[in-house]
Structures are given as C-alpha cells and as structure tokens.
Short mmCIF file of C-alpha atoms and ligand atoms in Angstrom, two decimals:
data_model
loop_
_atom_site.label_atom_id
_atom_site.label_comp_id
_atom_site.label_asym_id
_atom_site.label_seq_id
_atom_site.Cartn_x
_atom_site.Cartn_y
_atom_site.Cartn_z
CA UNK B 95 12.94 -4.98 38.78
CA UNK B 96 14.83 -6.52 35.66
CA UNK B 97 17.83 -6.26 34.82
CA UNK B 98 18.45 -2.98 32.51
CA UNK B 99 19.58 -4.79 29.82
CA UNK B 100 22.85 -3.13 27.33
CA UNK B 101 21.17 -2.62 24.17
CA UNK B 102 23.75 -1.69 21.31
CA UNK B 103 22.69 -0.66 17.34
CA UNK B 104 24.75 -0.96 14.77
CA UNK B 105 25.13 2.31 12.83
CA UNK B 106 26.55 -0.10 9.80
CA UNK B 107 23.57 -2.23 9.57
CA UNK B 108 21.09 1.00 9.70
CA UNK B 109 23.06 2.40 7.37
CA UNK B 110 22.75 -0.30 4.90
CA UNK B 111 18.76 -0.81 5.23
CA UNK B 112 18.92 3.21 4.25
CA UNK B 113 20.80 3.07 1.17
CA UNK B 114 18.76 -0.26 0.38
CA UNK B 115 14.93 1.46 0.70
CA UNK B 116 16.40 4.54 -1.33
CA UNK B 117 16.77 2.40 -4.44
CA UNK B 118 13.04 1.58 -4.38
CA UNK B 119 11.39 5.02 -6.55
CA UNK B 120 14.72 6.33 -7.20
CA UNK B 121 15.17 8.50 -10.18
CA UNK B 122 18.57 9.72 -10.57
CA UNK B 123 18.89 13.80 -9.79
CA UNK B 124 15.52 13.83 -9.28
CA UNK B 125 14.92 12.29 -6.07
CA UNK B 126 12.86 9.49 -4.99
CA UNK B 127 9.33 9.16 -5.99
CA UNK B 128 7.95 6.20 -4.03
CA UNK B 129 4.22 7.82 -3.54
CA UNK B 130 1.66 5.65 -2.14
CA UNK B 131 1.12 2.11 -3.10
CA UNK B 132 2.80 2.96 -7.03
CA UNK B 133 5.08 0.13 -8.04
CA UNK B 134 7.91 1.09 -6.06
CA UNK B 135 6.14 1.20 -2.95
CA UNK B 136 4.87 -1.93 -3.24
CA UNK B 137 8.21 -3.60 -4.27
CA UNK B 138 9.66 -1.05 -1.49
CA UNK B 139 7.40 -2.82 1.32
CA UNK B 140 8.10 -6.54 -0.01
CA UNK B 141 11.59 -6.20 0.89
CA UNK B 142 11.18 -4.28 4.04
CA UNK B 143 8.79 -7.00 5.18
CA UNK B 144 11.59 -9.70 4.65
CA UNK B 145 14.24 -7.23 6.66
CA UNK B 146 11.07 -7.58 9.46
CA UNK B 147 10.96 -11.70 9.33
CA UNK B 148 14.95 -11.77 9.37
CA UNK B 149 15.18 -9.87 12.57
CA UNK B 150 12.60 -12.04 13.72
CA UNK B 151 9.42 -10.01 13.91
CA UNK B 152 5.76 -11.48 13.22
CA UNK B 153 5.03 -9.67 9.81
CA UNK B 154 1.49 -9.71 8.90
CA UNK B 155 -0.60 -6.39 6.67
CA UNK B 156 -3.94 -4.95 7.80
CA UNK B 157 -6.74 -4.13 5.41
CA UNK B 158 -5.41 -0.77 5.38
CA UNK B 159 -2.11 -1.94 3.54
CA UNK B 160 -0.15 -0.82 7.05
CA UNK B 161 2.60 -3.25 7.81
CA UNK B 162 2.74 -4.66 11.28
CA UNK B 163 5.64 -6.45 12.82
CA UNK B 164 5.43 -7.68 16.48
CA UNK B 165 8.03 -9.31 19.10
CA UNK B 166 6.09 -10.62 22.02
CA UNK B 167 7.59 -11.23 25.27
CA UNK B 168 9.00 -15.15 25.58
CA UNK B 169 7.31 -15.64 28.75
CA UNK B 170 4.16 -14.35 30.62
CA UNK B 171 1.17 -12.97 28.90
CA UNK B 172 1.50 -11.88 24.98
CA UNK B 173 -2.13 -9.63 25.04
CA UNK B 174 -0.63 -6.79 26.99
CA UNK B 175 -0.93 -3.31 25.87
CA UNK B 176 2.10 -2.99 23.07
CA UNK B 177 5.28 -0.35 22.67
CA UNK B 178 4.85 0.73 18.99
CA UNK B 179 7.15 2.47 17.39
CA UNK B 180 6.99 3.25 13.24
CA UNK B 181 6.89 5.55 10.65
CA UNK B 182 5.00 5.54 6.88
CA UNK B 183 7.07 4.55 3.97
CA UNK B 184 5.61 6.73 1.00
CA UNK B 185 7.41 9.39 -0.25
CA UNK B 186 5.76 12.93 -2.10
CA UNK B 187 6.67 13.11 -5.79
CA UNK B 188 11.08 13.52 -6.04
CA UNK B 189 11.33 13.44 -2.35
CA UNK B 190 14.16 12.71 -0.67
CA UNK B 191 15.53 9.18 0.80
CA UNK B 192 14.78 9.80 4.67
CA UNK B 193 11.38 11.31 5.14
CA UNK B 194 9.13 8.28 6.49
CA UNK B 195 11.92 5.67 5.96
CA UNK B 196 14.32 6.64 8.60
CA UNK B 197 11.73 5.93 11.05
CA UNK B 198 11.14 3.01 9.71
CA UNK B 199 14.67 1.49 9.64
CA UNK B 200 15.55 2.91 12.93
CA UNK B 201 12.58 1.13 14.63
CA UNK B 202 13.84 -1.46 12.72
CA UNK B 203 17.18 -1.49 13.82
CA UNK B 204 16.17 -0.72 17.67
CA UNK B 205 13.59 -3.63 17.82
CA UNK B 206 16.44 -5.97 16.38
CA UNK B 207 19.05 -4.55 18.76
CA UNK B 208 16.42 -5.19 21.21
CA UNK B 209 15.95 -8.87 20.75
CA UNK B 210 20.15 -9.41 20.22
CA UNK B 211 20.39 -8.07 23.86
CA UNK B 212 18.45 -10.59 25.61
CA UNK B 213 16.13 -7.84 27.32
CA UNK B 214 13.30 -9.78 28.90
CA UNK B 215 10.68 -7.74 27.06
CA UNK B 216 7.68 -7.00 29.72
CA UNK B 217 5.32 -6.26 27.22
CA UNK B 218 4.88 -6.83 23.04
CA UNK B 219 6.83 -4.75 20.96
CA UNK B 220 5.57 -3.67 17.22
CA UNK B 221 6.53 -1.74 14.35
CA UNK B 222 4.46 -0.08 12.33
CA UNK B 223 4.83 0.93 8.61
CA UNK B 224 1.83 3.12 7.64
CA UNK B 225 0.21 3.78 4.39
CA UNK B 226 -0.13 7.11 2.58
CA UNK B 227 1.33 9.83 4.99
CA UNK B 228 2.00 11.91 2.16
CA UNK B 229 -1.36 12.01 1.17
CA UNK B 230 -0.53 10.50 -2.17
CA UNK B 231 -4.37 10.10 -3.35
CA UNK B 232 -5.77 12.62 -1.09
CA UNK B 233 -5.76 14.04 3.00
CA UNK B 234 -2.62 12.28 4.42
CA UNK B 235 -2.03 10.05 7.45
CA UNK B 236 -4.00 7.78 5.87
CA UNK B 237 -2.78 4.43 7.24
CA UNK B 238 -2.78 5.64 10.92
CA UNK B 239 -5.72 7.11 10.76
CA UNK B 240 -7.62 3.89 8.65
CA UNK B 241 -6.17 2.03 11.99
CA UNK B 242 -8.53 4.09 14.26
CA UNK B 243 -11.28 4.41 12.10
CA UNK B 244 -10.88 8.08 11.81
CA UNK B 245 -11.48 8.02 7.93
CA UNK B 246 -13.77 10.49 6.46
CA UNK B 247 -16.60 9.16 4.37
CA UNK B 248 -15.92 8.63 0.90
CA UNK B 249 -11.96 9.76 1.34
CA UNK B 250 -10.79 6.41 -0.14
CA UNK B 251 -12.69 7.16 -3.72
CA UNK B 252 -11.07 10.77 -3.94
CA UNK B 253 -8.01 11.22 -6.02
CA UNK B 254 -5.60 14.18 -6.17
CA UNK B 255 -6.91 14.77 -9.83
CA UNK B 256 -8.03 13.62 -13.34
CA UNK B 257 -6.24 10.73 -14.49
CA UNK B 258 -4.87 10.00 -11.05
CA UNK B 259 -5.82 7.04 -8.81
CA UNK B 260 -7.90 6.79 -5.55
CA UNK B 261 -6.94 4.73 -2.23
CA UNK B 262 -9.91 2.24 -3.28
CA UNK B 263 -8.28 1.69 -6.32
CA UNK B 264 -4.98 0.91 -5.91
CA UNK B 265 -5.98 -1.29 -2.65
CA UNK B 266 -8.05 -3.38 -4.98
CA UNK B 267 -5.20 -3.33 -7.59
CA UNK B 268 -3.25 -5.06 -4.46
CA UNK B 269 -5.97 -7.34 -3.94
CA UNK B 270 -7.35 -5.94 -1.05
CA UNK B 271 -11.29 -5.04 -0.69
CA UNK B 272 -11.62 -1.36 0.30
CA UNK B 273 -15.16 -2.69 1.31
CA UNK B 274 -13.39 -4.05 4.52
CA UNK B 275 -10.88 -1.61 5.33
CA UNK B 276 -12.93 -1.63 9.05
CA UNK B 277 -11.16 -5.18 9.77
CA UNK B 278 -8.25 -3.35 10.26
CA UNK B 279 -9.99 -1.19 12.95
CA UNK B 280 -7.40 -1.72 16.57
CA UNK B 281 -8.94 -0.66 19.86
CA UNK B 282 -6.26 2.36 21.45
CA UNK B 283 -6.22 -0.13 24.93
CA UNK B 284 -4.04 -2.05 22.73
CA UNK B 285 -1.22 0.49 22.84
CA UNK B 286 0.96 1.78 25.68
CA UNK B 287 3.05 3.99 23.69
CA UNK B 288 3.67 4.84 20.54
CA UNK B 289 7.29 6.35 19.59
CA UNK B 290 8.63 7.79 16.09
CA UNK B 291 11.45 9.19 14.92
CA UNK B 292 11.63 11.53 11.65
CA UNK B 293 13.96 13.88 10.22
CA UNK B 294 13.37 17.34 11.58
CA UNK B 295 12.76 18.55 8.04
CA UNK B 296 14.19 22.02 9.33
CA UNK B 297 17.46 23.72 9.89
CA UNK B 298 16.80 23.88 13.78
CA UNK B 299 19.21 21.09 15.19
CA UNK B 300 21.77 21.33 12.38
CA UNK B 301 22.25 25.17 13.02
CA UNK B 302 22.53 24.52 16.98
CA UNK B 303 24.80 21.42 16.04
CA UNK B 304 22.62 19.23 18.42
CA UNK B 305 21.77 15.29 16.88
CA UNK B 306 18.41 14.85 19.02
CA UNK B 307 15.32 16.96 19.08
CA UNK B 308 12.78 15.85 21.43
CA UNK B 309 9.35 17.15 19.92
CA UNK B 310 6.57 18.91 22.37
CA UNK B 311 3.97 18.78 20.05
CA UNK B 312 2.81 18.75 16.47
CA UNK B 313 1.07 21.71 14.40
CA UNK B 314 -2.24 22.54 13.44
CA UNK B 315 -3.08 21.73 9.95
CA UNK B 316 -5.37 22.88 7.41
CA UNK B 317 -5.32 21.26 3.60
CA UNK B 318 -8.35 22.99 1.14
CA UNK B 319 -9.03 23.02 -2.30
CA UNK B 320 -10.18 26.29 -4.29
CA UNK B 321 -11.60 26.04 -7.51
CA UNK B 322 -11.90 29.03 -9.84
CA UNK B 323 -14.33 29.06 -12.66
CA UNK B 324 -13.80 30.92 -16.26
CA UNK B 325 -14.43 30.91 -19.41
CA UNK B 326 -12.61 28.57 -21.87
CA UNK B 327 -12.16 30.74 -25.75
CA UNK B 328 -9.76 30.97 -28.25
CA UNK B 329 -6.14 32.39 -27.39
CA UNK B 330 -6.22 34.55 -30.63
CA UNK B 331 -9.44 36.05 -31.31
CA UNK B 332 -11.12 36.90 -27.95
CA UNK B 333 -10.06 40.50 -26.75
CA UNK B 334 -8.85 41.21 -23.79
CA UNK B 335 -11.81 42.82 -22.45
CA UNK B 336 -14.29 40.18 -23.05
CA UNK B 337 -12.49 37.50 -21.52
CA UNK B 338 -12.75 35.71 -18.04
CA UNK B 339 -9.57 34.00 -17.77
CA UNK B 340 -9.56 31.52 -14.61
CA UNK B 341 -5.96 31.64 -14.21
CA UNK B 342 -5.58 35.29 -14.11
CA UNK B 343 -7.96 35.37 -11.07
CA UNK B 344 -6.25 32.31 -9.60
CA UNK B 345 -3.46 34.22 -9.56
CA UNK B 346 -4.88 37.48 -8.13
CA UNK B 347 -5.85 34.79 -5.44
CA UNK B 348 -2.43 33.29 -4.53
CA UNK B 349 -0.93 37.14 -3.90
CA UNK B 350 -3.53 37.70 -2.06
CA UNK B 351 -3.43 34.48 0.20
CA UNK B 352 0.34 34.62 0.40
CA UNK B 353 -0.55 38.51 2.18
CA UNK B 354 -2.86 37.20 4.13
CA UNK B 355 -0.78 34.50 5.90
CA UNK B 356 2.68 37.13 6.14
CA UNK B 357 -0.16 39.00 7.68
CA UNK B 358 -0.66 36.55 10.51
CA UNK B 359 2.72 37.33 11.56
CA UNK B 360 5.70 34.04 11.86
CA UNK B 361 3.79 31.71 13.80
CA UNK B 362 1.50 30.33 10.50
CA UNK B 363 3.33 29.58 7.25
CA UNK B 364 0.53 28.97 4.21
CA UNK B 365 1.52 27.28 0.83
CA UNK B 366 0.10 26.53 -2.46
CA UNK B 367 2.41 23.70 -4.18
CA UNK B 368 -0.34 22.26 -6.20
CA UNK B 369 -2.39 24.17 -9.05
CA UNK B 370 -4.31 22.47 -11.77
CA UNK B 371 -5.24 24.77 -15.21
CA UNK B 372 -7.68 23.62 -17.78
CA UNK B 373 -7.77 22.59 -20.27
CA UNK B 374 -4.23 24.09 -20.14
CA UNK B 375 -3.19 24.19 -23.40
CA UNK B 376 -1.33 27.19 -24.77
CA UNK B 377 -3.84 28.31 -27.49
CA UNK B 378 -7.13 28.29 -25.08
CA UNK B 379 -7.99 31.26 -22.47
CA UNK B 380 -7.85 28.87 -19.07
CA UNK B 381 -11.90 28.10 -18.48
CA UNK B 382 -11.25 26.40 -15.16
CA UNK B 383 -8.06 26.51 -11.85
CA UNK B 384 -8.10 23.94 -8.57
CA UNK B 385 -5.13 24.89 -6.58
CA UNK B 386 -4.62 22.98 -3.33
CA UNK B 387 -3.86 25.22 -0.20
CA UNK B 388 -2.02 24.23 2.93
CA UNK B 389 -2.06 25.93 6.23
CA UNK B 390 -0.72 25.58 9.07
CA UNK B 391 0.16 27.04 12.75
CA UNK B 392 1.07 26.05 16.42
CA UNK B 393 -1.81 28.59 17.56
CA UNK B 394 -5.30 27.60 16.41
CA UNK B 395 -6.06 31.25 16.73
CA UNK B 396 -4.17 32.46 14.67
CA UNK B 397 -5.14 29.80 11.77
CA UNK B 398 -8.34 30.46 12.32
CA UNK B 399 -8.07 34.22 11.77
CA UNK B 400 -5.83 33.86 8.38
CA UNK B 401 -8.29 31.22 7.20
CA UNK B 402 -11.27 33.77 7.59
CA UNK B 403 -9.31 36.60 5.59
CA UNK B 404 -8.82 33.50 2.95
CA UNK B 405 -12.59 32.61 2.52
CA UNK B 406 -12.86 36.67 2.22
CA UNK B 407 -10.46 37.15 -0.58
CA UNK B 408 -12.22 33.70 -2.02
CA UNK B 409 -15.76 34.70 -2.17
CA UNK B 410 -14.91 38.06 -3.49
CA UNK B 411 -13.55 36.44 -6.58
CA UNK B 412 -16.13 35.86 -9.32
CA UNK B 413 -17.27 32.33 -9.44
CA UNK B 414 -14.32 31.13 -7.19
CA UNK B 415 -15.16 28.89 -3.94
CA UNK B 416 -13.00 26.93 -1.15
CA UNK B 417 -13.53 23.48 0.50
CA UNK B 418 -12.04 22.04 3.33
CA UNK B 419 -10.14 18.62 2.53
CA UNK B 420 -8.61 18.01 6.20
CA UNK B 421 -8.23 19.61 9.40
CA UNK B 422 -5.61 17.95 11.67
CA UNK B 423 -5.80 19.23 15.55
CA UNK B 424 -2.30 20.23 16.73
CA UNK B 425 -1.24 17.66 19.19
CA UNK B 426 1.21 17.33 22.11
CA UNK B 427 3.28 15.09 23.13
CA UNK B 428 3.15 13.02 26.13
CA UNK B 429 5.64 14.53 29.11
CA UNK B 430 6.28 10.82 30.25
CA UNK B 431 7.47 9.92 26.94
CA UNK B 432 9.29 13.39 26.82
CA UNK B 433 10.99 12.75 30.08
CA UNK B 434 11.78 9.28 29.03
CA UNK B 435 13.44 10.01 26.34
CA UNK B 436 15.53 12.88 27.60
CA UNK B 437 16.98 10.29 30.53
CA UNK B 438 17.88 8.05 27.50
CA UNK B 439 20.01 11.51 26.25
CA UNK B 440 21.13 12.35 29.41
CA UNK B 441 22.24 8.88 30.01
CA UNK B 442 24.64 8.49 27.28
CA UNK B 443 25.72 12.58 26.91
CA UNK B 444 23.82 13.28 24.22
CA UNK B 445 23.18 16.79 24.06
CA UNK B 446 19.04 17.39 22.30
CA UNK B 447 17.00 20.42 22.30
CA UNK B 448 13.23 20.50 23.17
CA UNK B 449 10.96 22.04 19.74
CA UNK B 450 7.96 21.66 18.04
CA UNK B 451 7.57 20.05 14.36
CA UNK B 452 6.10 22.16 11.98
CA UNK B 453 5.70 18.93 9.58
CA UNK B 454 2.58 16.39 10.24
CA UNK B 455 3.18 13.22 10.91
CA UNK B 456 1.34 9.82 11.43
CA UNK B 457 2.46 10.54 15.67
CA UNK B 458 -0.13 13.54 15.32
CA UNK B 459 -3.26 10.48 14.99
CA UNK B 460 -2.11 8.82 18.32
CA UNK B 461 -2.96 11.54 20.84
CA UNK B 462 -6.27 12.12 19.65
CA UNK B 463 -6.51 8.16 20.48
CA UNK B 464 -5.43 9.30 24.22
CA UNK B 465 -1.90 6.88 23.51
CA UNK B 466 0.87 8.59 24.97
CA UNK B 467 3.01 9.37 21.90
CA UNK B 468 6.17 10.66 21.83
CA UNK B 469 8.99 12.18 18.52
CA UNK B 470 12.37 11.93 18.15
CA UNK B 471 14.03 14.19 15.83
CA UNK B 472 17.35 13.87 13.70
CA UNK B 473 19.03 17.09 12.18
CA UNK B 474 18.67 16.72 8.33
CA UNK B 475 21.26 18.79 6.37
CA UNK B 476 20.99 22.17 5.06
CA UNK B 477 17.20 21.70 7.45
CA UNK B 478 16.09 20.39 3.40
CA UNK B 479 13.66 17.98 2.59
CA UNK B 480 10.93 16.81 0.25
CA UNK B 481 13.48 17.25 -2.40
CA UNK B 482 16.38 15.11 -3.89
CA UNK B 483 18.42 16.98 -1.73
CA UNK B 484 17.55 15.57 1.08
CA UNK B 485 20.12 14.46 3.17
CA UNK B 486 21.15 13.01 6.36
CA UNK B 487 24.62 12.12 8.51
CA UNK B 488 25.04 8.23 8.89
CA UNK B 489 25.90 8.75 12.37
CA UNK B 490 23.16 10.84 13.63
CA UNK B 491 21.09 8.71 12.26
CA UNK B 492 22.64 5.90 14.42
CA UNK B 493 22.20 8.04 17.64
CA UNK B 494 18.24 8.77 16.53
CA UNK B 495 18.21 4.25 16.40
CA UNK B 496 20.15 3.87 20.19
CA UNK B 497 18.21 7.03 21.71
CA UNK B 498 15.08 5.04 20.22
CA UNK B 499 15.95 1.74 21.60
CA UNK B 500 16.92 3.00 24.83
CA UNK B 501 13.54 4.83 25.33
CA UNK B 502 11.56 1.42 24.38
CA UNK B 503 13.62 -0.73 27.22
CA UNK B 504 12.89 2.68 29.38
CA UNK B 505 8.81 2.56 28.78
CA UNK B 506 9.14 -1.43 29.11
CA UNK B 507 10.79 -1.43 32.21
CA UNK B 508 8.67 1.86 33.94
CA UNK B 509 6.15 -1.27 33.26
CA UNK B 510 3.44 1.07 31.78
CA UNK B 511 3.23 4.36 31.37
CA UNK B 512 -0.09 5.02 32.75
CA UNK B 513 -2.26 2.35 34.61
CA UNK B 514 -4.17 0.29 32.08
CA UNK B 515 -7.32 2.12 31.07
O1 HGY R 869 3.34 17.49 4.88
C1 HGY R 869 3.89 17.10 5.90
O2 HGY R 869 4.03 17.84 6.86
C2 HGY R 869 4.42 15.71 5.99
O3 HGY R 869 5.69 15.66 5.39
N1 HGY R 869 3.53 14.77 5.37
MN1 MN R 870 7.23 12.21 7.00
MN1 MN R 871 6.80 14.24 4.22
#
C-alpha cells in the first residue's frame, strides 16, 4: 500500500485564482456576466488554461470547447481509468463570482497540491472545465453532456431567442467545426470517478453553520417553452373587447402555473425567469409571448403530476401550446464516493451534513454514464446566488479545496472504486 501522502492547499493561492476569474465578465454592481463562449469567457478560459500549464497539467480543448487538463502518474501505465474532478466556467447573465468557478479553482488548487506533495499518483488525474452549464444558448450541461454524446439533434443551432447566438455559431466564431463536435466523444471506461465541488446555492449549511455538504443526489429537471399567440393592433384605437392580447393570457398563465406547482406541495419549486413579448413596443396590443418554464423536484412523481395540471391550464388557453426543451433524470450519488469523502471530514474534524442539491449541475451527466460521481458542497452566504450578491468565505472555500484533495488521494489509493468494467 503507498504511503498516504500529506497533501496541504493553500487557502492564499485559491483565493487569488478566485478574485482573478471574477474580473473576467465583471460589471460593477451588477455582477458577473461571463455566459457561454461571449468575450469574457473566452478571455476567462485563456488565462485559466495558463494557471493549468503552470501547475503542470497537460492542457489541451475538445471539439466541444471543454478544457481538459491531465497529470498522469510518473511511473507505470498512463491509460488507466482517470480521477476527474471539474466544474463549467460560464456564468447566467449578472451572476455571481463562484457558481461554476469555485469548482474549477478548487480542482485546481487540489490537483496542484497534489503534485507539490509527491503522492505517487496510481492512476491519471484530470480536470475538467465544461462548456455551457448555464445553458447560455439553450438546454444546459452542454459541455458534459457533448462529452458523452448525449446531445439532442439539432440543440447546437437553437438559440435562447431572436438576435441571440446558437452553440454552432459561436464554436465556429472560435474556429471550431460544430460538424465534428463527435471527436470529442470519451468512452465512460475512461473514468473512475468523477468529483465536483459547487456552492450550495442555498441557505442550508450557512444556517446549520457547517462548511461541507456532502450531496446524495441531484434533482429532477424539467426546462419548456410556452408560446402564446395574439393578435398584434394598435394600442389606441382597438377596444377592449375586440382585442386578443397575448400577454394578458400569458399572464393568466403564469398565476395559474405558479398555483399549480404551490399545489404540489414543498417538494417541487417551478419558475418562469424568462418571458419574451412581441413586438413589445408600448403603442402595439402584444400579438405574440414565449416564456421559458423551469421545473423541478426530488420526486419524479410529483413533477410529473404538476407538469400534467401545466399542459391542462396550457391547452385551455386560446392558441397557447408547450414544448419540452430538456428533461434531466434526478441522479444519485455514488455511496463509495459519499463514504470517501466523509472519512476525508472525519479525518481532519470537519463537521458536514448529508443533503440533496436542488441546483443541476454538470455531476448530474456522469451517473447516467454509470461513473461513480460524487458533490461537495460549500455554504454560500445569505444561501444567494445567480446574482451579484453572491458571495462566499475565503476559508470555507479552502476547506471545500483540502476536503477535495483528500478525497482524490482517498479514491487513488482504494486503487479503484469498482473493478474495471
Ligand atoms: O440552473 C441550475 O440549477 C444551475 O445553476 N445551472
Ligand atoms: Mn453551477
Ligand atoms: Mn448556475
């Protein structure tokens, strides 16, 4: 058996790499707006590339845009079944600094404590910086998911809206051919594990004053788009009673939906955050609404059920209809990884609480790959995020990096997790 080998972050170095990524999108008071592969991003993933080759990881980028960056072992074999560990580094529209890119930098920052220690690595390790959680141009998980060939046809032409780019366009304006986004296809035998840590994006651990949340599984997820049709006429000489005003059903619509889910009790939450009105200008009746729905629940059921009342209160709108954009399966997380990763606590007195993330993440496309997959969560404050007020401490932060490395040398050293497939 190896030696366990002392592996120590450095909360000051993780600390910088933060602040450092936050400048990339930042607009002052409103947040950061680093959406998928916009400017920003792309200057944001130059530089975190070149914080990869400095702590001496092979860098390279798939056809997917996903940044990959790989230590493998000095001796013995280098094809073995890898440790990943990662996180995506889009933000949504005036998010905050830590969503996506505190997993990042703290797999950073573990993987470089890793190599300082000497730790005879038994197996590659990589990192993994995916493309498009957010779902910037259009379902989410997009880099992950491209890595597993679980895209659905067409998805990389859609676009959020009019005037707004698809995936296929903005990985040709990179210089990449969407064409070939298959070569960056990976088999799941290549992975042993796949670990990421996040921001709880809830008030959970802050409230219980705990720094580590060790996540049993991910929600279920619905995303659809209703469209309601009108008729477009002129603000100031149509009467009331002849008109058919889009938005005024659209918003007969949202009441009802927003029943429907506080009807399916306080396991399902149900949000519309986006709403489109045209032509939306103040002197023209609205002739046309697309309003983007989210749903979600730890109990199929119970999605299932709300979403049925939905498509109800839907069709019995005049010339109003609903389409599914994405359906994500709840997953669970592996109990090895689980385990592993509350020894790592244990080990070092760190108190962490057992809970389930009500926020998707790119650790939700691993399961369904059979991977074992574990989360890490650290408190954020006030339990805010995907705002400008999004906010972390320095030094939980720091124990999300060492609980993180810990549980890597932990996997390594169990060998594998599971016998090779
Ligand atoms: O929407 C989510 O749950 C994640 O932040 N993308
Ligand atoms: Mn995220
Ligand atoms: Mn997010």
């Amino acid at each position: 058996m190896m030696a366990k080998a002392t592996v120590q972050i450095q909360e000051s170095r993780l600390r910088q790499d933060l602040l450092d990524l936050a400048r990339f999108g930042e607009d002052p008071g409103r947040g950061i707006t680093r959406t998928a592969l916009n400017d920003a991003d792309l200057a944001a993933r130059q530089w975190f590339k070149e914080r990869m080759r400095e702590a001496g990881l092979k860098v390279h980028e798939d056809a997917a845009a996903n940044l990959i960056g790989r230590i493998d072992p000095a001796a013995g074999p280098t094809d073995r079944p890898c440790i990943a560990t990662g996180s995506h580094i889009d933000t949504v529209v005036q998010g905050g600094k830590f969503d996506g890119a505190l997993g990042i930098c703290t797999s950073l920052e573990a993987l470089r404590a890793i190599r300082e220690s000497g730790f005879a690595l038994p197996c590659p390790l990589e990192l993994l910086v995916f493309t498009d959680e957010e779902g910037g141009h259009f379902a989410g998980t997009f880099g992950s998911r491209a890595m597993f060939n679980l895209l659905q046809e067409g998805e990389m032409e859609k676009s959020r809206g009019a005037g707004m780019s698809s995936l296929a366009q903005d990985l040709k304006r990179m210089g990449k051919d969407p064409q070939k986004i298959y070569q960056g296809i990976r088999s799941p035998s290549e992975f042993r594990a796949f670990l990421e840590v996040h921001i709880e994006q809830g008030p959970v651990l802050e409230s219980m004053d705990i720094p580590i949340g060790i996540v049993e599984g991910i929600v279920h997820l619905g995303r659809y788009l209703i469209q309601v049709e009108g008729k477009a006429g002129h603000a100031g000489t149509t009467p009331m009673h002849l008109r058919d005003d889009a938005l005024v059903k659209a918003a007969e619509i949202i009441t009802a939906v927003n029943e429907a889910v506080r009807s399916g009790g306080p396991e399902i939450v149900g949000t519309i955050g986006e709403i489109g009105v045209h032509p939306g200008v103040i002197n023209v009746i609205p002739g046309e609404v697309e309003m983007a729905l989210d749903l979600r629940s730890m109990k199929e059921a119970t999605l299932a059920s709300v979403k049925k009342k939905i498509d109800e209160i839907v069709h019995s709108t005049d010339n109003a209809k609903i389409e599914t954009i994405l359906t994500k399966g709840g997953v669970k997380m592996d109990p090895g990884i689980m385990e592993a990763i509350e020894l790592s606590c244990r080990q070092r007195g760190i108190p962490f609480h057992r809970m389930w993330s009500g926020a998707g993440h790119d650790a939700m496309t691993f399961p369904t790959q059979h991977i074992p997959t574990g989360m890490i969560f650290v408190p954020c404050v006030g339990g805010e995020s995907h705002c400008p007020n999004e906010d972390i401490r320095f030094e939980d932060a720091a124990t999300g990096a060492q609980v993180l490395a810990d549980t890597v040398v932990r996997l390594a050293l169990q060998e594998f997790l599971h016998p090779p497939p």
